[in-house]
Amino acid sequence: MVQKLDYLKETPSQTAGPYVHIGLAPGAAGFDIYKQELGKDIAGPNAAGERIRVEGLVIDGTGSPVKDVLLEAWQANADGHYAHPEGGGPVEEGFRGWGRVITEFETGEWAFETVKPGSTPGRNVGTQAPHINLWIVARGINIGLNTRMYFEDEAEANAADPVLNLIEWERRRATLIAKRSEKDGQVVYRFDIRLQGEDETVFFDI
């Protein structure tokens, strides 16, 4: 006798919004739950290297800023070491190398302060240029989007980066390069993330 197997239907997908802040950054939504907002401090006070500010917008296919976005950032320290037992070497006390920020409700701007990371070993071959890994969730995004931010003043390292070189078209690579400027004596890197349309940011399937 052949037994009939019953298969369950796939569970419907669910986006992260519109209440992404309540669950992942409650302080910004007006809920005083934690003494310190989870993941807000990336580098800590003892990290060596150049102090920088990273800022930008997440822009939808119509060219409008998305205002309910949460971004998580992972990075190495200035020596190219991650805060992990297999991160390549020691990190400074208090260096987390991970942070979580949300967009401003009114403007859609996001920003965080950290130190500029150093180069890191490639997974299989070569050396990776200094970069920050970003993960983006928001209303309308079923699966979090992974991308990277590189630095325009690291042109030589960028040219040899094994991940950037996986992208065939130079114009597409340019969507991962942050622009450097200075404001009030502080180094600022501008990195706008475009979800769709012309100059859509490169996202990685990892």
PDB file of C-alpha atoms in Angstrom:
ATOM      1  CA  MET A   1       0.000   0.000   0.000  1.00  0.00           C
ATOM      2  CA  VAL A   2       1.382   3.417  -0.983  1.00  0.00           C
ATOM      3  CA  GLN A   3       1.045   6.062   1.689  1.00  0.00           C
ATOM      4  CA  LYS A   4      -0.058   9.475   0.458  1.00  0.00           C
ATOM      5  CA  LEU A   5       2.149  12.310   1.671  1.00  0.00           C
ATOM      6  CA  ASP A   6       0.590  15.606   2.631  1.00  0.00           C
ATOM      7  CA  TYR A   7       2.748  18.645   1.889  1.00  0.00           C
ATOM      8  CA  LEU A   8       2.323  21.879   3.745  1.00  0.00           C
ATOM      9  CA  LYS A   9       1.923  25.056   1.737  1.00  0.00           C
ATOM     10  CA  GLU A  10       4.698  27.612   1.783  1.00  0.00           C
ATOM     11  CA  THR A  11       4.257  30.285   4.428  1.00  0.00           C
ATOM     12  CA  PRO A  12       3.557  33.716   2.888  1.00  0.00           C
ATOM     13  CA  SER A  13       6.462  36.167   2.989  1.00  0.00           C
ATOM     14  CA  GLN A  14       6.339  39.200   5.247  1.00  0.00           C
ATOM     15  CA  THR A  15       8.176  42.494   4.936  1.00  0.00           C
ATOM     16  CA  ALA A  16      10.021  44.097   7.827  1.00  0.00           C
ATOM     17  CA  GLY A  17       7.856  47.234   8.025  1.00  0.00           C
ATOM     18  CA  PRO A  18       6.084  49.380   8.772  1.00  0.00           C
ATOM     19  CA  TYR A  19       6.992  48.684  12.437  1.00  0.00           C
ATOM     20  CA  VAL A  20      10.653  47.879  11.904  1.00  0.00           C
ATOM     21  CA  HIS A  21      11.784  50.490  14.438  1.00  0.00           C
ATOM     22  CA  ILE A  22       9.672  49.132  17.289  1.00  0.00           C
ATOM     23  CA  GLY A  23      11.208  45.680  17.037  1.00  0.00           C
ATOM     24  CA  LEU A  24      14.781  46.524  16.065  1.00  0.00           C
ATOM     25  CA  ALA A  25      15.409  50.090  17.258  1.00  0.00           C
ATOM     26  CA  PRO A  26      12.767  50.718  19.940  1.00  0.00           C
ATOM     27  CA  GLY A  27      14.413  53.848  21.338  1.00  0.00           C
ATOM     28  CA  ALA A  28      13.838  55.672  18.064  1.00  0.00           C
ATOM     29  CA  ALA A  29      10.161  54.727  18.221  1.00  0.00           C
ATOM     30  CA  GLY A  30       9.781  56.193  21.716  1.00  0.00           C
ATOM     31  CA  PHE A  31      10.114  52.976  23.739  1.00  0.00           C
ATOM     32  CA  ASP A  32      12.645  53.216  26.580  1.00  0.00           C
ATOM     33  CA  ILE A  33      13.535  49.510  26.788  1.00  0.00           C
ATOM     34  CA  TYR A  34      17.343  49.371  26.798  1.00  0.00           C
ATOM     35  CA  LYS A  35      19.882  51.376  28.760  1.00  0.00           C
ATOM     36  CA  GLN A  36      21.788  51.599  25.487  1.00  0.00           C
ATOM     37  CA  GLU A  37      20.228  51.105  22.067  1.00  0.00           C
ATOM     38  CA  LEU A  38      21.349  47.761  20.667  1.00  0.00           C
ATOM     39  CA  GLY A  39      24.181  48.051  18.168  1.00  0.00           C
ATOM     40  CA  LYS A  40      24.490  51.838  18.136  1.00  0.00           C
ATOM     41  CA  ASP A  41      28.196  51.946  19.051  1.00  0.00           C
ATOM     42  CA  ILE A  42      30.334  50.536  16.225  1.00  0.00           C
ATOM     43  CA  ALA A  43      33.958  51.406  16.956  1.00  0.00           C
ATOM     44  CA  GLY A  44      34.009  52.347  20.633  1.00  0.00           C
ATOM     45  CA  PRO A  45      36.192  55.038  22.221  1.00  0.00           C
ATOM     46  CA  ASN A  46      39.489  53.128  22.044  1.00  0.00           C
ATOM     47  CA  ALA A  47      39.594  52.301  18.336  1.00  0.00           C
ATOM     48  CA  ALA A  48      42.647  53.528  16.465  1.00  0.00           C
ATOM     49  CA  GLY A  49      42.520  54.991  12.969  1.00  0.00           C
ATOM     50  CA  GLU A  50      40.743  57.799  11.160  1.00  0.00           C
ATOM     51  CA  ARG A  51      37.409  58.807  12.629  1.00  0.00           C
ATOM     52  CA  ILE A  52      34.737  59.164   9.956  1.00  0.00           C
ATOM     53  CA  ARG A  53      31.044  59.810   9.512  1.00  0.00           C
ATOM     54  CA  VAL A  54      29.053  57.797   6.979  1.00  0.00           C
ATOM     55  CA  GLU A  55      25.736  59.191   5.762  1.00  0.00           C
ATOM     56  CA  GLY A  56      23.216  58.809   2.979  1.00  0.00           C
ATOM     57  CA  LEU A  57      19.693  58.065   1.807  1.00  0.00           C
ATOM     58  CA  VAL A  58      17.904  54.912   0.727  1.00  0.00           C
ATOM     59  CA  ILE A  59      16.082  55.850  -2.486  1.00  0.00           C
ATOM     60  CA  ASP A  60      13.206  53.950  -4.103  1.00  0.00           C
ATOM     61  CA  GLY A  61      12.438  53.443  -7.789  1.00  0.00           C
ATOM     62  CA  THR A  62      10.611  56.788  -8.054  1.00  0.00           C
ATOM     63  CA  GLY A  63      13.598  58.719  -6.711  1.00  0.00           C
ATOM     64  CA  SER A  64      12.025  59.319  -3.302  1.00  0.00           C
ATOM     65  CA  PRO A  65      13.759  58.641   0.034  1.00  0.00           C
ATOM     66  CA  VAL A  66      12.511  55.627   1.991  1.00  0.00           C
ATOM     67  CA  LYS A  67      11.849  56.766   5.556  1.00  0.00           C
ATOM     68  CA  ASP A  68      11.375  53.554   7.520  1.00  0.00           C
ATOM     69  CA  VAL A  69      14.675  51.810   6.832  1.00  0.00           C
ATOM     70  CA  LEU A  70      16.973  50.003   9.235  1.00  0.00           C
ATOM     71  CA  LEU A  71      20.604  49.408   8.296  1.00  0.00           C
ATOM     72  CA  GLU A  72      23.123  47.154   9.980  1.00  0.00           C
ATOM     73  CA  ALA A  73      26.841  47.677   9.385  1.00  0.00           C
ATOM     74  CA  TRP A  74      29.749  45.258   9.839  1.00  0.00           C
ATOM     75  CA  GLN A  75      33.366  46.276   9.452  1.00  0.00           C
ATOM     76  CA  ALA A  76      36.965  45.558  10.389  1.00  0.00           C
ATOM     77  CA  ASN A  77      39.065  47.903  12.493  1.00  0.00           C
ATOM     78  CA  ALA A  78      41.826  50.094  11.052  1.00  0.00           C
ATOM     79  CA  ASP A  79      44.201  47.093  11.058  1.00  0.00           C
ATOM     80  CA  GLY A  80      41.765  44.978   9.043  1.00  0.00           C
ATOM     81  CA  HIS A  81      40.703  42.776  11.979  1.00  0.00           C
ATOM     82  CA  TYR A  82      37.115  41.853  12.793  1.00  0.00           C
ATOM     83  CA  ALA A  83      35.769  41.537  16.344  1.00  0.00           C
ATOM     84  CA  HIS A  84      35.540  37.758  16.079  1.00  0.00           C
ATOM     85  CA  PRO A  85      37.742  34.872  17.255  1.00  0.00           C
ATOM     86  CA  GLU A  86      38.593  34.215  13.598  1.00  0.00           C
ATOM     87  CA  GLY A  87      38.718  37.895  12.669  1.00  0.00           C
ATOM     88  CA  GLY A  88      42.391  37.972  11.724  1.00  0.00           C
ATOM     89  CA  GLY A  89      43.902  39.470  14.861  1.00  0.00           C
ATOM     90  CA  PRO A  90      43.269  41.505  18.011  1.00  0.00           C
ATOM     91  CA  VAL A  91      40.899  44.477  18.150  1.00  0.00           C
ATOM     92  CA  GLU A  92      40.767  47.353  20.594  1.00  0.00           C
ATOM     93  CA  GLU A  93      38.774  47.053  23.805  1.00  0.00           C
ATOM     94  CA  GLY A  94      35.185  48.061  23.076  1.00  0.00           C
ATOM     95  CA  PHE A  95      35.463  47.643  19.311  1.00  0.00           C
ATOM     96  CA  ARG A  96      32.347  45.817  18.154  1.00  0.00           C
ATOM     97  CA  GLY A  97      32.639  46.312  14.418  1.00  0.00           C
ATOM     98  CA  TRP A  98      28.855  46.108  14.177  1.00  0.00           C
ATOM     99  CA  GLY A  99      26.154  48.726  14.457  1.00  0.00           C
ATOM    100  CA  ARG A 100      22.518  49.412  13.726  1.00  0.00           C
ATOM    101  CA  VAL A 101      21.030  52.709  12.546  1.00  0.00           C
ATOM    102  CA  ILE A 102      17.667  53.875  11.243  1.00  0.00           C
ATOM    103  CA  THR A 103      16.637  56.667   8.924  1.00  0.00           C
ATOM    104  CA  GLU A 104      15.309  59.990  10.152  1.00  0.00           C
ATOM    105  CA  PHE A 105      11.520  59.850  10.051  1.00  0.00           C
ATOM    106  CA  GLU A 106      11.177  63.241   8.374  1.00  0.00           C
ATOM    107  CA  THR A 107      14.058  63.298   5.886  1.00  0.00           C
ATOM    108  CA  GLY A 108      15.023  59.660   5.329  1.00  0.00           C
ATOM    109  CA  GLU A 109      18.673  60.486   6.093  1.00  0.00           C
ATOM    110  CA  TRP A 110      20.760  57.904   7.946  1.00  0.00           C
ATOM    111  CA  ALA A 111      24.234  58.268   9.439  1.00  0.00           C
ATOM    112  CA  PHE A 112      26.716  56.675  11.795  1.00  0.00           C
ATOM    113  CA  GLU A 113      30.183  57.471  13.110  1.00  0.00           C
ATOM    114  CA  THR A 114      33.005  54.956  13.169  1.00  0.00           C
ATOM    115  CA  VAL A 115      36.639  54.502  12.113  1.00  0.00           C
ATOM    116  CA  LYS A 116      37.748  53.859   8.565  1.00  0.00           C
ATOM    117  CA  PRO A 117      38.425  50.107   8.223  1.00  0.00           C
ATOM    118  CA  GLY A 118      41.636  48.629   6.894  1.00  0.00           C
ATOM    119  CA  SER A 119      42.136  46.105   4.109  1.00  0.00           C
ATOM    120  CA  THR A 120      41.187  42.506   4.877  1.00  0.00           C
ATOM    121  CA  PRO A 121      42.187  39.127   3.403  1.00  0.00           C
ATOM    122  CA  GLY A 122      39.973  37.823   0.611  1.00  0.00           C
ATOM    123  CA  ARG A 123      37.956  34.689   1.292  1.00  0.00           C
ATOM    124  CA  ASN A 124      39.827  32.608  -1.259  1.00  0.00           C
ATOM    125  CA  VAL A 125      42.460  34.834  -2.837  1.00  0.00           C
ATOM    126  CA  GLY A 126      43.790  38.369  -2.804  1.00  0.00           C
ATOM    127  CA  THR A 127      43.187  41.297  -0.489  1.00  0.00           C
ATOM    128  CA  GLN A 128      39.901  43.123  -0.071  1.00  0.00           C
ATOM    129  CA  ALA A 129      39.914  46.909  -0.185  1.00  0.00           C
ATOM    130  CA  PRO A 130      38.661  48.760   2.898  1.00  0.00           C
ATOM    131  CA  HIS A 131      34.883  48.461   2.981  1.00  0.00           C
ATOM    132  CA  ILE A 132      31.828  48.376   5.210  1.00  0.00           C
ATOM    133  CA  ASN A 133      29.211  45.632   4.820  1.00  0.00           C
ATOM    134  CA  LEU A 134      25.605  46.833   4.956  1.00  0.00           C
ATOM    135  CA  TRP A 135      22.306  44.994   5.414  1.00  0.00           C
ATOM    136  CA  ILE A 136      19.070  46.852   4.665  1.00  0.00           C
ATOM    137  CA  VAL A 137      15.496  46.074   5.730  1.00  0.00           C
ATOM    138  CA  ALA A 138      12.362  48.149   5.245  1.00  0.00           C
ATOM    139  CA  ARG A 139       8.700  48.033   4.366  1.00  0.00           C
ATOM    140  CA  GLY A 140       8.319  46.467   0.931  1.00  0.00           C
ATOM    141  CA  ILE A 141      11.570  44.481   1.141  1.00  0.00           C
ATOM    142  CA  ASN A 142      10.768  40.798   1.623  1.00  0.00           C
ATOM    143  CA  ILE A 143      14.364  39.681   2.143  1.00  0.00           C
ATOM    144  CA  GLY A 144      17.077  41.916   3.609  1.00  0.00           C
ATOM    145  CA  LEU A 145      19.426  43.389   0.999  1.00  0.00           C
ATOM    146  CA  ASN A 146      23.197  42.966   1.348  1.00  0.00           C
ATOM    147  CA  THR A 147      25.635  45.436  -0.148  1.00  0.00           C
ATOM    148  CA  ARG A 148      29.050  46.973   0.467  1.00  0.00           C
ATOM    149  CA  MET A 149      30.390  50.486   0.724  1.00  0.00           C
ATOM    150  CA  TYR A 150      33.897  51.195  -0.574  1.00  0.00           C
ATOM    151  CA  PHE A 151      35.876  54.441  -0.324  1.00  0.00           C
ATOM    152  CA  GLU A 152      36.655  56.663  -3.317  1.00  0.00           C
ATOM    153  CA  ASP A 153      40.087  57.618  -1.939  1.00  0.00           C
ATOM    154  CA  GLU A 154      41.168  53.947  -2.017  1.00  0.00           C
ATOM    155  CA  ALA A 155      41.261  53.752  -5.825  1.00  0.00           C
ATOM    156  CA  GLU A 156      44.314  51.468  -6.030  1.00  0.00           C
ATOM    157  CA  ALA A 157      42.944  49.006  -3.475  1.00  0.00           C
ATOM    158  CA  ASN A 158      39.500  49.128  -5.099  1.00  0.00           C
ATOM    159  CA  ALA A 159      40.971  48.257  -8.506  1.00  0.00           C
ATOM    160  CA  ALA A 160      42.408  45.040  -7.062  1.00  0.00           C
ATOM    161  CA  ASP A 161      39.457  44.085  -4.864  1.00  0.00           C
ATOM    162  CA  PRO A 162      38.248  40.550  -5.745  1.00  0.00           C
ATOM    163  CA  VAL A 163      34.591  41.323  -4.989  1.00  0.00           C
ATOM    164  CA  LEU A 164      34.425  44.554  -6.981  1.00  0.00           C
ATOM    165  CA  ASN A 165      36.080  42.738  -9.876  1.00  0.00           C
ATOM    166  CA  LEU A 166      33.220  40.230  -9.932  1.00  0.00           C
ATOM    167  CA  ILE A 167      31.061  43.087 -11.241  1.00  0.00           C
ATOM    168  CA  GLU A 168      31.558  43.212 -14.995  1.00  0.00           C
ATOM    169  CA  TRP A 169      30.427  46.767 -15.702  1.00  0.00           C
ATOM    170  CA  GLU A 170      32.443  49.677 -14.305  1.00  0.00           C
ATOM    171  CA  ARG A 171      29.312  51.821 -14.024  1.00  0.00           C
ATOM    172  CA  ARG A 172      27.775  49.225 -11.727  1.00  0.00           C
ATOM    173  CA  ARG A 173      30.905  49.103  -9.570  1.00  0.00           C
ATOM    174  CA  ALA A 174      30.588  52.851  -9.083  1.00  0.00           C
ATOM    175  CA  THR A 175      27.318  52.332  -7.167  1.00  0.00           C
ATOM    176  CA  LEU A 176      29.393  50.872  -4.300  1.00  0.00           C
ATOM    177  CA  ILE A 177      31.829  53.792  -3.966  1.00  0.00           C
ATOM    178  CA  ALA A 178      31.226  56.416  -1.263  1.00  0.00           C
ATOM    179  CA  LYS A 179      32.216  60.046  -1.927  1.00  0.00           C
ATOM    180  CA  ARG A 180      34.568  61.748   0.521  1.00  0.00           C
ATOM    181  CA  SER A 181      34.184  65.299   1.806  1.00  0.00           C
ATOM    182  CA  GLU A 182      34.769  67.303   4.976  1.00  0.00           C
ATOM    183  CA  LYS A 183      32.200  69.084   7.115  1.00  0.00           C
ATOM    184  CA  ASP A 184      33.199  71.180  10.102  1.00  0.00           C
ATOM    185  CA  GLY A 185      36.580  69.449  10.229  1.00  0.00           C
ATOM    186  CA  GLN A 186      35.109  65.943  10.134  1.00  0.00           C
ATOM    187  CA  VAL A 187      35.679  63.445   7.334  1.00  0.00           C
ATOM    188  CA  VAL A 188      32.339  62.436   5.800  1.00  0.00           C
ATOM    189  CA  TYR A 189      31.603  59.686   3.284  1.00  0.00           C
ATOM    190  CA  ARG A 190      28.356  59.972   1.347  1.00  0.00           C
ATOM    191  CA  PHE A 191      26.707  56.720   0.263  1.00  0.00           C
ATOM    192  CA  ASP A 192      23.211  56.818  -1.216  1.00  0.00           C
ATOM    193  CA  ILE A 193      21.594  53.418  -1.776  1.00  0.00           C
ATOM    194  CA  ARG A 194      19.242  53.105  -4.755  1.00  0.00           C
ATOM    195  CA  LEU A 195      16.814  50.200  -4.544  1.00  0.00           C
ATOM    196  CA  GLN A 196      15.638  50.321  -8.168  1.00  0.00           C
ATOM    197  CA  GLY A 197      15.936  52.233 -11.403  1.00  0.00           C
ATOM    198  CA  GLU A 198      18.877  54.001 -12.970  1.00  0.00           C
ATOM    199  CA  ASP A 199      22.155  53.480 -11.094  1.00  0.00           C
ATOM    200  CA  GLU A 200      20.575  50.840  -8.858  1.00  0.00           C
ATOM    201  CA  THR A 201      23.017  49.834  -6.131  1.00  0.00           C
ATOM    202  CA  VAL A 202      24.660  46.430  -6.531  1.00  0.00           C
ATOM    203  CA  PHE A 203      23.261  43.929  -4.018  1.00  0.00           C
ATOM    204  CA  PHE A 204      24.846  40.584  -3.194  1.00  0.00           C
ATOM    205  CA  ASP A 205      23.190  37.188  -2.836  1.00  0.00           C
ATOM    206  CA  ILE A 206      24.919  35.793   0.253  1.00  0.00           C
TER     207      ILE A 206
END
